[in-house]
Amino acid sequence: MILVYDILNDKESPKISRNIFKICKKYLVHIQKSVFEGDITQLNYMKLKKELGVYIRKDKDSVITFTSRSEKWLDKDFWGIEDDKTSNFF
């Protein structure tokens, strides 16, 4: 799974961003700013979604997840600095 989030910048955003980051880090590997990736079970996906739902403001923020049934159907191409944190997943 690849997860990306975008939090609207307002007076509440620092607290919300901190909490979203901590929750995502429990389940996935932090890759870049608001991007995470990793292998996740369906049960943990549901837990992640529930925990994030407490903080994501449906009218201001967004979370997008990308899933693949198999690594062989996903190519990864780095432009710029390649970080080895991603080598354990895709």
C-alpha positions as a LaTeX table, in Angstrom:
\begin{tabular}{lrrr}
\hline
Residue & $x$ (\AA) & $y$ (\AA) & $z$ (\AA) \\
\hline
Met1 & 0.00 & 0.00 & 0.00 \\
Ile2 & 1.03 & 3.56 & $-0.62$ \\
Leu3 & $-0.69$ & 6.20 & 1.50 \\
Val4 & $-0.52$ & 9.95 & 0.94 \\
Tyr5 & $-2.26$ & 12.63 & 2.94 \\
Asp6 & $-2.85$ & 16.34 & 2.62 \\
Ile7 & $-3.87$ & 18.48 & 5.61 \\
Leu8 & $-5.28$ & 21.97 & 5.05 \\
Asn9 & $-2.94$ & 24.56 & 6.56 \\
Asp10 & $-4.88$ & 26.37 & 9.32 \\
Lys11 & $-4.61$ & 26.89 & 13.07 \\
Glu12 & $-5.57$ & 23.24 & 13.80 \\
Ser13 & $-3.26$ & 21.68 & 11.20 \\
Pro14 & $-0.07$ & 21.23 & 13.30 \\
Lys15 & $-1.90$ & 19.07 & 15.87 \\
Ile16 & $-3.79$ & 17.15 & 13.19 \\
Ser17 & $-0.66$ & 16.58 & 11.10 \\
Arg18 & 1.25 & 15.29 & 14.13 \\
Asn19 & $-1.48$ & 12.80 & 14.98 \\
Ile20 & $-1.93$ & 11.64 & 11.38 \\
Phe21 & 1.83 & 11.13 & 11.07 \\
Lys22 & 2.03 & 9.09 & 14.31 \\
Ile23 & $-0.87$ & 6.86 & 13.30 \\
Cys24 & 0.50 & 6.20 & 9.81 \\
Lys25 & 3.94 & 5.40 & 11.26 \\
Lys26 & 2.38 & 2.68 & 13.44 \\
Tyr27 & 1.27 & 0.75 & 10.36 \\
Leu28 & 3.50 & 1.83 & 7.45 \\
Val29 & 7.03 & 3.06 & 6.63 \\
His30 & 7.53 & 6.82 & 6.30 \\
Ile31 & 8.96 & 7.63 & 2.87 \\
Gln32 & 8.61 & 11.37 & 2.22 \\
Lys33 & 6.81 & 14.19 & 4.03 \\
Ser34 & 3.21 & 12.90 & 3.88 \\
Val35 & 3.90 & 9.64 & 2.03 \\
Phe36 & 3.98 & 6.16 & 3.58 \\
Glu37 & 4.22 & 2.67 & 2.12 \\
Gly38 & 4.23 & $-0.90$ & 3.33 \\
Asp39 & 2.56 & $-4.25$ & 3.43 \\
Ile40 & $-0.60$ & $-4.15$ & 5.56 \\
Thr41 & $-3.23$ & $-6.74$ & 6.44 \\
Gln42 & $-6.91$ & $-6.07$ & 5.86 \\
Leu43 & $-7.46$ & $-5.93$ & 9.64 \\
Asn44 & $-4.67$ & $-3.38$ & 10.14 \\
Tyr45 & $-5.98$ & $-1.38$ & 7.18 \\
Met46 & $-9.37$ & $-1.15$ & 8.89 \\
Lys47 & $-7.69$ & $-0.11$ & 12.17 \\
Leu48 & $-5.63$ & 2.53 & 10.35 \\
Lys49 & $-8.70$ & 3.89 & 8.60 \\
Lys50 & $-10.65$ & 4.07 & 11.86 \\
Glu51 & $-7.82$ & 5.82 & 13.72 \\
Leu52 & $-7.29$ & 8.34 & 10.92 \\
Gly53 & $-11.03$ & 8.99 & 10.73 \\
Val54 & $-10.87$ & 10.63 & 14.15 \\
Tyr55 & $-8.55$ & 13.38 & 12.82 \\
Ile56 & $-9.24$ & 13.74 & 9.09 \\
Arg57 & $-11.65$ & 16.62 & 8.51 \\
Lys58 & $-13.76$ & 15.48 & 5.58 \\
Asp59 & $-14.32$ & 19.05 & 4.39 \\
Lys60 & $-10.64$ & 20.11 & 4.59 \\
Asp61 & $-8.22$ & 17.16 & 4.48 \\
Ser62 & $-7.63$ & 14.11 & 2.31 \\
Val63 & $-6.05$ & 10.68 & 2.46 \\
Ile64 & $-5.45$ & 8.58 & $-0.64$ \\
Thr65 & $-4.33$ & 4.95 & $-0.61$ \\
Phe66 & $-3.01$ & 2.92 & $-3.52$ \\
Thr67 & $-2.95$ & $-0.86$ & $-3.25$ \\
Ser68 & $-1.53$ & $-3.58$ & $-5.42$ \\
Arg69 & $-2.26$ & $-7.28$ & $-5.19$ \\
Ser70 & 1.29 & $-8.14$ & $-6.16$ \\
Glu71 & 4.70 & $-6.47$ & $-6.19$ \\
Lys72 & 5.25 & $-7.63$ & $-9.77$ \\
Trp73 & 2.51 & $-5.26$ & $-10.97$ \\
Leu74 & 4.21 & $-2.18$ & $-9.57$ \\
Asp75 & 7.37 & $-0.54$ & $-10.86$ \\
Lys76 & 9.24 & 2.04 & $-8.79$ \\
Asp77 & 11.43 & 4.63 & $-10.48$ \\
Phe78 & 13.46 & 7.10 & $-8.40$ \\
Trp79 & 14.29 & 10.58 & $-9.63$ \\
Gly80 & 16.86 & 12.31 & $-7.48$ \\
Ile81 & 17.98 & 10.87 & $-4.16$ \\
Glu82 & 17.08 & 7.23 & $-3.69$ \\
Asp83 & 16.30 & 6.30 & $-0.11$ \\
Asp84 & 16.85 & 2.68 & 0.89 \\
Lys85 & 13.83 & 2.77 & 3.28 \\
Thr86 & 11.69 & 1.72 & 0.34 \\
Ser87 & 13.79 & $-1.27$ & $-0.67$ \\
Asn88 & 12.05 & $-3.55$ & 1.82 \\
Phe89 & 8.64 & $-3.22$ & 0.18 \\
Phe90 & 8.39 & $-2.44$ & $-3.53$ \\
\hline
\end{tabular}
